[in-house]
Amino acid sequence: MNNLEQTLSIVKPDAVERNLQNEIKKNFIENGFIIKKEKKIQISKSEAEEFYKVHQSKPFYGDLCNYLSSGPIVVMILEKENAVLENRKLMGATDPLKAEEGTLRKKYGISIDKNSVHGSDSYENAKIEIDFFFKH
Ligand code: CDP
Ligand code: MG
């Protein structure tokens, strides 16, 4: 029953550029997430390539890595019961045009590539992604 989890959230460059990080954080808090850690950083292209390496065979990989490293991002560890799935639900579909009403990508996303937020897609990947940004 008790399944307290942590997941990694990223406010992507398009949203930080529009100064939406506090508004997005408010959505997390209102939906019962606890923000355990957060930092605003800018990563290099090679760090983005490492972070998104599961997508290296995809046609959008190069653009995706250029984009994630193009400006400041806010990375957060979110904690809640079933945090991984709950965050994916709150984020909505990858393409903002297909995202449900009330989801973060529907509210803030501009396009499939500028979709404002990242969230881990599994418990295992959440651990890997949290370590990637917060281990050191
Ligand atoms: O972020 P999410 O897990 O929903 O989607 P993904 O399939 O893991 O893709 C990672 C990211 O690549 C997405 O969030 C999009 O920003 C980007 N992407 C893209 O630019 N074009 C696509 N056709 C698919 C994904
Ligand atoms: Mg994904």
GROMACS .gro file of N, CA and C and ligand atoms in nm:
model
  434
    1MET      N    1   0.084  -0.121   0.000
    1MET     CA    2   0.000   0.000   0.000
    1MET      C    3   0.087   0.125   0.000
    2ASN      N    4   0.176   0.132   0.098
    2ASN     CA    5   0.264   0.248   0.104
    2ASN      C    6   0.374   0.235  -0.001
    3ASN      N    7   0.376   0.328  -0.095
    3ASN     CA    8   0.475   0.319  -0.203
    3ASN      C    9   0.537   0.456  -0.230
    4LEU      N   10   0.597   0.513  -0.124
    4LEU     CA   11   0.660   0.645  -0.137
    4LEU      C   12   0.778   0.635  -0.234
    5GLU      N   13   0.774   0.716  -0.338
    5GLU     CA   14   0.877   0.712  -0.442
    5GLU      C   15   0.934   0.851  -0.467
    6GLN      N   16   1.050   0.852  -0.531
    6GLN     CA   17   1.104   0.977  -0.582
    6GLN      C   18   1.116   0.967  -0.733
    7THR      N   19   1.101   1.083  -0.799
    7THR     CA   20   1.118   1.089  -0.944
    7THR      C   21   1.191   1.217  -0.980
    8LEU      N   22   1.248   1.220  -1.099
    8LEU     CA   23   1.318   1.340  -1.142
    8LEU      C   24   1.230   1.422  -1.236
    9SER      N   25   1.223   1.551  -1.207
    9SER     CA   26   1.153   1.644  -1.295
    9SER      C   27   1.252   1.747  -1.347
   10ILE      N   28   1.236   1.783  -1.472
   10ILE     CA   29   1.314   1.894  -1.529
   10ILE      C   30   1.217   1.996  -1.587
   11VAL      N   31   1.234   2.123  -1.546
   11VAL     CA   32   1.168   2.232  -1.617
   11VAL      C   33   1.263   2.269  -1.731
   12LYS      N   34   1.219   2.247  -1.853
   12LYS     CA   35   1.306   2.258  -1.972
   12LYS      C   36   1.329   2.405  -2.011
   13PRO      N   37   1.427   2.428  -2.101
   13PRO     CA   38   1.464   2.566  -2.133
   13PRO      C   39   1.349   2.656  -2.180
   14ASP      N   40   1.254   2.602  -2.255
   14ASP     CA   41   1.145   2.690  -2.304
   14ASP      C   42   1.063   2.746  -2.189
   15ALA      N   43   1.049   2.668  -2.082
   15ALA     CA   44   0.969   2.713  -1.967
   15ALA      C   45   1.050   2.804  -1.875
   16VAL      N   46   1.178   2.774  -1.856
   16VAL     CA   47   1.261   2.861  -1.772
   16VAL      C   48   1.277   2.997  -1.841
   17GLU      N   49   1.289   2.993  -1.974
   17GLU     CA   50   1.299   3.118  -2.051
   17GLU      C   51   1.177   3.208  -2.029
   18ARG      N   52   1.061   3.146  -2.010
   18ARG     CA   53   0.938   3.223  -1.984
   18ARG      C   54   0.914   3.241  -1.834
   19ASN      N   55   1.012   3.203  -1.755
   19ASN     CA   56   1.008   3.220  -1.609
   19ASN      C   57   0.889   3.148  -1.546
   20LEU      N   58   0.861   3.027  -1.594
   20LEU     CA   59   0.746   2.950  -1.546
   20LEU      C   60   0.780   2.853  -1.433
   21GLN      N   61   0.907   2.852  -1.388
   21GLN     CA   62   0.945   2.748  -1.292
   21GLN      C   63   0.867   2.756  -1.161
   22ASN      N   64   0.838   2.876  -1.113
   22ASN     CA   65   0.764   2.885  -0.986
   22ASN      C   66   0.619   2.839  -1.003
   23GLU      N   67   0.560   2.877  -1.114
   23GLU     CA   68   0.424   2.833  -1.143
   23GLU      C   69   0.417   2.679  -1.157
   24ILE      N   70   0.516   2.622  -1.223
   24ILE     CA   71   0.519   2.476  -1.239
   24ILE      C   72   0.541   2.409  -1.103
   25LYS      N   73   0.628   2.466  -1.021
   25LYS     CA   74   0.650   2.412  -0.886
   25LYS      C   75   0.520   2.416  -0.805
   26LYS      N   76   0.442   2.522  -0.823
   26LYS     CA   77   0.313   2.533  -0.753
   26LYS      C   78   0.221   2.417  -0.792
   27ASN      N   79   0.221   2.381  -0.919
   27ASN     CA   80   0.142   2.265  -0.964
   27ASN      C   81   0.183   2.137  -0.891
   28PHE      N   82   0.315   2.118  -0.877
   28PHE     CA   83   0.362   1.998  -0.807
   28PHE      C   84   0.314   1.999  -0.661
   29ILE      N   85   0.331   2.112  -0.594
   29ILE     CA   86   0.296   2.120  -0.453
   29ILE      C   87   0.145   2.100  -0.434
   30GLU      N   88   0.066   2.164  -0.520
   30GLU     CA   89  -0.081   2.150  -0.511
   30GLU      C   90  -0.126   2.007  -0.537
   31ASN      N   91  -0.044   1.933  -0.610
   31ASN     CA   92  -0.079   1.793  -0.639
   31ASN      C   93  -0.011   1.695  -0.543
   32GLY      N   94   0.038   1.747  -0.432
   32GLY     CA   95   0.085   1.660  -0.324
   32GLY      C   96   0.229   1.613  -0.334
   33PHE      N   97   0.304   1.669  -0.428
   33PHE     CA   98   0.446   1.634  -0.436
   33PHE      C   99   0.526   1.720  -0.337
   34ILE      N  100   0.629   1.660  -0.281
   34ILE     CA  101   0.725   1.735  -0.200
   34ILE      C  102   0.851   1.752  -0.284
   35ILE      N  103   0.897   1.876  -0.293
   35ILE     CA  104   1.021   1.904  -0.368
   35ILE      C  105   1.137   1.885  -0.271
   36LYS      N  106   1.206   1.771  -0.286
   36LYS     CA  107   1.311   1.735  -0.190
   36LYS      C  108   1.440   1.812  -0.218
   37LYS      N  109   1.471   1.831  -0.345
   37LYS     CA  110   1.591   1.906  -0.385
   37LYS      C  111   1.562   1.974  -0.516
   38GLU      N  112   1.626   2.086  -0.540
   38GLU     CA  113   1.613   2.151  -0.670
   38GLU      C  114   1.735   2.236  -0.697
   39LYS      N  115   1.767   2.252  -0.823
   39LYS     CA  116   1.872   2.346  -0.861
   39LYS      C  117   1.852   2.392  -1.005
   40LYS      N  118   1.896   2.515  -1.027
   40LYS     CA  119   1.891   2.572  -1.162
   40LYS      C  120   2.032   2.562  -1.219
   41ILE      N  121   2.044   2.498  -1.336
   41ILE     CA  122   2.175   2.474  -1.395
   41ILE      C  123   2.164   2.486  -1.547
   42GLN      N  124   2.278   2.491  -1.612
   42GLN     CA  125   2.280   2.471  -1.757
   42GLN      C  126   2.377   2.357  -1.785
   43ILE      N  127   2.335   2.260  -1.864
   43ILE     CA  128   2.421   2.144  -1.893
   43ILE      C  129   2.485   2.159  -2.031
   44SER      N  130   2.594   2.085  -2.051
   44SER     CA  131   2.663   2.087  -2.181
   44SER      C  132   2.592   1.993  -2.278
   45LYS      N  133   2.626   2.007  -2.405
   45LYS     CA  134   2.569   1.917  -2.506
   45LYS      C  135   2.605   1.772  -2.473
   46SER      N  136   2.728   1.747  -2.431
   46SER     CA  137   2.766   1.607  -2.404
   46SER      C  138   2.693   1.552  -2.282
   47GLU      N  139   2.665   1.636  -2.184
   47GLU     CA  140   2.583   1.589  -2.070
   47GLU      C  141   2.441   1.557  -2.116
   48ALA      N  142   2.387   1.640  -2.203
   48ALA     CA  143   2.251   1.613  -2.257
   48ALA      C  144   2.251   1.482  -2.336
   49GLU      N  145   2.358   1.457  -2.411
   49GLU     CA  146   2.368   1.333  -2.488
   49GLU      C  147   2.371   1.211  -2.396
   50GLU      N  148   2.440   1.225  -2.284
   50GLU     CA  149   2.444   1.117  -2.185
   50GLU      C  150   2.305   1.097  -2.123
   51PHE      N  151   2.243   1.208  -2.084
   51PHE     CA  152   2.111   1.200  -2.019
   51PHE      C  153   2.007   1.133  -2.110
   52TYR      N  154   2.009   1.168  -2.239
   52TYR     CA  155   1.908   1.118  -2.333
   52TYR      C  156   1.958   1.002  -2.418
   53LYS      N  157   2.061   0.929  -2.370
   53LYS     CA  158   2.123   0.828  -2.457
   53LYS      C  159   2.026   0.717  -2.501
   54VAL      N  160   1.919   0.692  -2.426
   54VAL     CA  161   1.819   0.592  -2.471
   54VAL      C  162   1.759   0.631  -2.606
   55HIS      N  163   1.768   0.760  -2.640
   55HIS     CA  164   1.709   0.808  -2.765
   55HIS      C  165   1.811   0.825  -2.877
   56GLN      N  166   1.933   0.769  -2.858
   56GLN     CA  167   2.039   0.804  -2.954
   56GLN      C  168   2.013   0.758  -3.097
   57SER      N  169   1.928   0.658  -3.115
   57SER     CA  170   1.900   0.612  -3.252
   57SER      C  171   1.784   0.690  -3.316
   58LYS      N  172   1.721   0.777  -3.241
   58LYS     CA  173   1.602   0.847  -3.292
   58LYS      C  174   1.642   0.966  -3.380
   59PRO      N  175   1.561   0.997  -3.479
   59PRO     CA  176   1.594   1.110  -3.568
   59PRO      C  177   1.601   1.245  -3.495
   60PHE      N  178   1.528   1.257  -3.383
   60PHE     CA  179   1.524   1.386  -3.311
   60PHE      C  180   1.634   1.402  -3.206
   61TYR      N  181   1.723   1.299  -3.194
   61TYR     CA  182   1.823   1.298  -3.085
   61TYR      C  183   1.914   1.422  -3.085
   62GLY      N  184   1.968   1.457  -3.200
   62GLY     CA  185   2.060   1.572  -3.207
   62GLY      C  186   1.993   1.701  -3.166
   63ASP      N  187   1.876   1.726  -3.222
   63ASP     CA  188   1.802   1.848  -3.188
   63ASP      C  189   1.764   1.849  -3.040
   64LEU      N  190   1.724   1.733  -2.990
   64LEU     CA  191   1.683   1.721  -2.850
   64LEU      C  192   1.799   1.758  -2.756
   65CYS      N  193   1.919   1.708  -2.787
   65CYS     CA  194   2.035   1.736  -2.700
   65CYS      C  195   2.080   1.880  -2.713
   66ASN      N  196   2.076   1.934  -2.834
   66ASN     CA  197   2.105   2.077  -2.851
   66ASN      C  198   2.008   2.160  -2.769
   67TYR      N  199   1.883   2.121  -2.775
   67TYR     CA  200   1.778   2.197  -2.707
   67TYR      C  201   1.793   2.194  -2.554
   68LEU      N  202   1.813   2.074  -2.498
   68LEU     CA  203   1.820   2.064  -2.351
   68LEU      C  204   1.942   2.140  -2.296
   69SER      N  205   2.045   2.156  -2.379
   69SER     CA  206   2.165   2.226  -2.335
   69SER      C  207   2.165   2.373  -2.378
   70SER      N  208   2.054   2.420  -2.435
   70SER     CA  209   2.052   2.555  -2.495
   70SER      C  210   2.032   2.667  -2.395
   71GLY      N  211   1.991   2.636  -2.273
   71GLY     CA  212   1.965   2.740  -2.174
   71GLY      C  213   1.945   2.678  -2.038
   72PRO      N  214   1.924   2.762  -1.937
   72PRO     CA  215   1.906   2.710  -1.801
   72PRO      C  216   1.785   2.618  -1.788
   73ILE      N  217   1.799   2.520  -1.702
   73ILE     CA  218   1.691   2.428  -1.667
   73ILE      C  219   1.681   2.423  -1.514
   74VAL      N  220   1.566   2.380  -1.464
   74VAL     CA  221   1.551   2.357  -1.320
   74VAL      C  222   1.526   2.208  -1.300
   75VAL      N  223   1.617   2.142  -1.228
   75VAL     CA  224   1.601   1.999  -1.202
   75VAL      C  225   1.556   1.981  -1.057
   76MET      N  226   1.463   1.887  -1.038
   76MET     CA  227   1.404   1.866  -0.906
   76MET      C  228   1.387   1.718  -0.875
   77ILE      N  229   1.405   1.684  -0.748
   77ILE     CA  230   1.363   1.553  -0.699
   77ILE      C  231   1.226   1.572  -0.636
   78LEU      N  232   1.127   1.502  -0.690
   78LEU     CA  233   0.990   1.508  -0.638
   78LEU      C  234   0.959   1.379  -0.562
   79GLU      N  235   0.890   1.394  -0.450
   79GLU     CA  236   0.854   1.277  -0.369
   79GLU      C  237   0.703   1.273  -0.346
   80LYS      N  238   0.647   1.155  -0.362
   80LYS     CA  239   0.503   1.133  -0.339
   80LYS      C  240   0.478   0.983  -0.346
   81GLU      N  241   0.364   0.937  -0.299
   81GLU     CA  242   0.322   0.800  -0.326
   81GLU      C  243   0.315   0.782  -0.479
   82ASN      N  244   0.374   0.677  -0.531
   82ASN     CA  245   0.372   0.649  -0.675
   82ASN      C  246   0.415   0.770  -0.760
   83ALA      N  247   0.521   0.836  -0.715
   83ALA     CA  248   0.563   0.963  -0.776
   83ALA      C  249   0.589   0.953  -0.926
   84VAL      N  250   0.647   0.841  -0.970
   84VAL     CA  251   0.683   0.831  -1.112
   84VAL      C  252   0.558   0.841  -1.199
   85LEU      N  253   0.460   0.755  -1.170
   85LEU     CA  254   0.337   0.753  -1.249
   85LEU      C  255   0.256   0.881  -1.228
   86GLU      N  256   0.249   0.927  -1.103
   86GLU     CA  257   0.170   1.048  -1.073
   86GLU      C  258   0.227   1.169  -1.148
   87ASN      N  259   0.359   1.178  -1.157
   87ASN     CA  260   0.419   1.290  -1.230
   87ASN      C  261   0.393   1.277  -1.380
   88ARG      N  262   0.402   1.155  -1.433
   88ARG     CA  263   0.373   1.137  -1.576
   88ARG      C  264   0.228   1.178  -1.606
   89LYS      N  265   0.136   1.146  -1.513
   89LYS     CA  266  -0.004   1.184  -1.533
   89LYS      C  267  -0.020   1.336  -1.531
   90LEU      N  268   0.047   1.400  -1.436
   90LEU     CA  269   0.037   1.545  -1.424
   90LEU      C  270   0.099   1.615  -1.546
   91MET      N  271   0.207   1.555  -1.601
   91MET     CA  272   0.273   1.615  -1.718
   91MET      C  273   0.187   1.606  -1.843
   92GLY      N  274   0.120   1.495  -1.864
   92GLY     CA  275   0.042   1.474  -1.986
   92GLY      C  276   0.127   1.419  -2.100
   93ALA      N  277   0.064   1.402  -2.215
   93ALA     CA  278   0.128   1.340  -2.331
   93ALA      C  279   0.248   1.422  -2.379
   94THR      N  280   0.344   1.352  -2.443
   94THR     CA  281   0.467   1.416  -2.492
   94THR      C  282   0.435   1.535  -2.583
   95ASP      N  283   0.335   1.519  -2.669
   95ASP     CA  284   0.295   1.626  -2.760
   95ASP      C  285   0.188   1.712  -2.694
   96PRO      N  286   0.216   1.838  -2.665
   96PRO     CA  287   0.117   1.924  -2.598
   96PRO      C  288  -0.019   1.926  -2.668
   97LEU      N  289  -0.018   1.907  -2.800
   97LEU     CA  290  -0.145   1.907  -2.874
   97LEU      C  291  -0.232   1.788  -2.835
   98LYS      N  292  -0.167   1.681  -2.787
   98LYS     CA  293  -0.240   1.559  -2.749
   98LYS      C  294  -0.259   1.548  -2.598
   99ALA      N  295  -0.201   1.640  -2.523
   99ALA     CA  296  -0.207   1.633  -2.377
   99ALA      C  297  -0.346   1.673  -2.326
  100GLU      N  298  -0.388   1.604  -2.219
  100GLU     CA  299  -0.521   1.631  -2.163
  100GLU      C  300  -0.527   1.766  -2.095
  101GLU      N  301  -0.648   1.821  -2.091
  101GLU     CA  302  -0.674   1.947  -2.021
  101GLU      C  303  -0.622   1.940  -1.878
  102GLY      N  304  -0.561   2.045  -1.832
  102GLY     CA  305  -0.514   2.050  -1.693
  102GLY      C  306  -0.374   1.998  -1.673
  103THR      N  307  -0.317   1.928  -1.773
  103THR     CA  308  -0.181   1.876  -1.758
  103THR      C  309  -0.079   1.987  -1.785
  104LEU      N  310   0.042   1.966  -1.734
  104LEU     CA  311   0.145   2.069  -1.747
  104LEU      C  312   0.180   2.096  -1.893
  105ARG      N  313   0.188   1.989  -1.973
  105ARG     CA  314   0.225   2.011  -2.113
  105ARG      C  315   0.113   2.079  -2.190
  106LYS      N  316  -0.011   2.051  -2.153
  106LYS     CA  317  -0.124   2.123  -2.215
  106LYS      C  318  -0.119   2.271  -2.177
  107LYS      N  319  -0.090   2.298  -2.049
  107LYS     CA  320  -0.094   2.436  -2.001
  107LYS      C  321   0.025   2.517  -2.050
  108TYR      N  322   0.143   2.455  -2.053
  108TYR     CA  323   0.265   2.534  -2.076
  108TYR      C  324   0.342   2.496  -2.202
  109GLY      N  325   0.321   2.376  -2.255
  109GLY     CA  326   0.400   2.328  -2.369
  109GLY      C  327   0.372   2.408  -2.495
  110ILE      N  328   0.476   2.424  -2.577
  110ILE     CA  329   0.465   2.500  -2.701
  110ILE      C  330   0.453   2.405  -2.819
  111SER      N  331   0.528   2.296  -2.815
  111SER     CA  332   0.534   2.200  -2.926
  111SER      C  333   0.594   2.070  -2.872
  112ILE      N  334   0.600   1.967  -2.955
  112ILE     CA  335   0.651   1.838  -2.906
  112ILE      C  336   0.795   1.849  -2.858
  113ASP      N  337   0.873   1.934  -2.921
  113ASP     CA  338   1.013   1.948  -2.876
  113ASP      C  339   1.024   2.046  -2.760
  114LYS      N  340   0.942   2.149  -2.760
  114LYS     CA  341   0.943   2.246  -2.649
  114LYS      C  342   0.822   2.219  -2.559
  115ASN      N  343   0.828   2.106  -2.489
  115ASN     CA  344   0.712   2.063  -2.412
  115ASN      C  345   0.727   2.086  -2.261
  116SER      N  346   0.817   2.176  -2.226
  116SER     CA  347   0.825   2.240  -2.093
  116SER      C  348   0.873   2.156  -1.976
  117VAL      N  349   0.842   2.027  -1.974
  117VAL     CA  350   0.883   1.944  -1.860
  117VAL      C  351   0.929   1.805  -1.903
  118HIS      N  352   1.023   1.752  -1.825
  118HIS     CA  353   1.064   1.612  -1.836
  118HIS      C  354   1.024   1.541  -1.707
  119GLY      N  355   0.989   1.414  -1.715
  119GLY     CA  356   0.968   1.333  -1.596
  119GLY      C  357   1.015   1.191  -1.621
  120SER      N  358   1.080   1.132  -1.523
  120SER     CA  359   1.127   0.993  -1.536
  120SER      C  360   1.011   0.902  -1.574
  121ASP      N  361   1.041   0.797  -1.653
  121ASP     CA  362   0.933   0.711  -1.701
  121ASP      C  363   0.923   0.577  -1.628
  122SER      N  364   1.014   0.551  -1.534
  122SER     CA  365   1.005   0.427  -1.456
  122SER      C  366   1.080   0.447  -1.325
  123TYR      N  367   1.056   0.359  -1.230
  123TYR     CA  368   1.124   0.365  -1.100
  123TYR      C  369   1.275   0.352  -1.119
  124GLU      N  370   1.316   0.259  -1.207
  124GLU     CA  371   1.459   0.237  -1.231
  124GLU      C  372   1.523   0.360  -1.294
  125ASN      N  373   1.458   0.416  -1.395
  125ASN     CA  374   1.515   0.535  -1.460
  125ASN      C  375   1.514   0.656  -1.368
  126ALA      N  376   1.417   0.662  -1.279
  126ALA     CA  377   1.415   0.774  -1.182
  126ALA      C  378   1.541   0.770  -1.097
  127LYS      N  379   1.580   0.651  -1.052
  127LYS     CA  380   1.702   0.640  -0.970
  127LYS      C  381   1.825   0.684  -1.049
  128ILE      N  382   1.832   0.637  -1.175
  128ILE     CA  383   1.946   0.673  -1.261
  128ILE      C  384   1.950   0.824  -1.285
  129GLU      N  385   1.833   0.882  -1.313
  129GLU     CA  386   1.827   1.026  -1.346
  129GLU      C  387   1.853   1.113  -1.223
  130ILE      N  388   1.805   1.070  -1.107
  130ILE     CA  389   1.833   1.145  -0.983
  130ILE      C  390   1.982   1.144  -0.955
  131ASP      N  391   2.045   1.028  -0.971
  131ASP     CA  392   2.191   1.019  -0.953
  131ASP      C  393   2.265   1.107  -1.052
  132PHE      N  394   2.217   1.108  -1.174
  132PHE     CA  395   2.282   1.187  -1.280
  132PHE      C  396   2.295   1.334  -1.238
  133PHE      N  397   2.192   1.388  -1.179
  133PHE     CA  398   2.194   1.530  -1.146
  133PHE      C  399   2.233   1.561  -1.002
  134PHE      N  400   2.215   1.468  -0.911
  134PHE     CA  401   2.231   1.503  -0.769
  134PHE      C  402   2.334   1.419  -0.694
  135LYS      N  403   2.407   1.333  -0.765
  135LYS     CA  404   2.501   1.246  -0.692
  135LYS      C  405   2.618   1.324  -0.631
  136HIS      N  406   2.669   1.426  -0.705
  136HIS     CA  407   2.791   1.492  -0.660
  136HIS      C  408   2.764   1.615  -0.576
  137CDP     O1  409   0.943   1.321  -2.253
  137CDP     P1  410   0.866   1.194  -2.281
  137CDP     O2  411   0.912   1.079  -2.194
  137CDP     O3  412   0.718   1.214  -2.278
  137CDP     O4  413   0.897   1.157  -2.434
  137CDP     P2  414   1.015   1.070  -2.499
  137CDP     O5  415   0.955   0.984  -2.602
  137CDP     O6  416   1.099   1.005  -2.392
  137CDP     O7  417   1.102   1.178  -2.574
  137CDP     C1  418   1.193   1.261  -2.504
  137CDP     C2  419   1.176   1.402  -2.554
  137CDP     O8  420   1.214   1.409  -2.690
  137CDP     C3  421   1.033   1.456  -2.551
  137CDP     O9  422   0.994   1.510  -2.427
  137CDP     C4  423   1.035   1.560  -2.659
  137CDP    O10  424   1.077   1.685  -2.609
  137CDP     C5  425   1.139   1.509  -2.758
  137CDP     N1  426   1.076   1.451  -2.877
  137CDP     C6  427   1.081   1.522  -2.996
  137CDP    O11  428   1.139   1.631  -3.001
  137CDP     N2  429   1.022   1.470  -3.108
  137CDP     C7  430   0.958   1.352  -3.104
  137CDP     N3  431   0.901   1.304  -3.215
  137CDP     C8  432   0.951   1.280  -2.984
  137CDP     C9  433   1.011   1.332  -2.871
  138MG      MG  434   1.092   0.977  -2.187
   0.00000   0.00000   0.00000
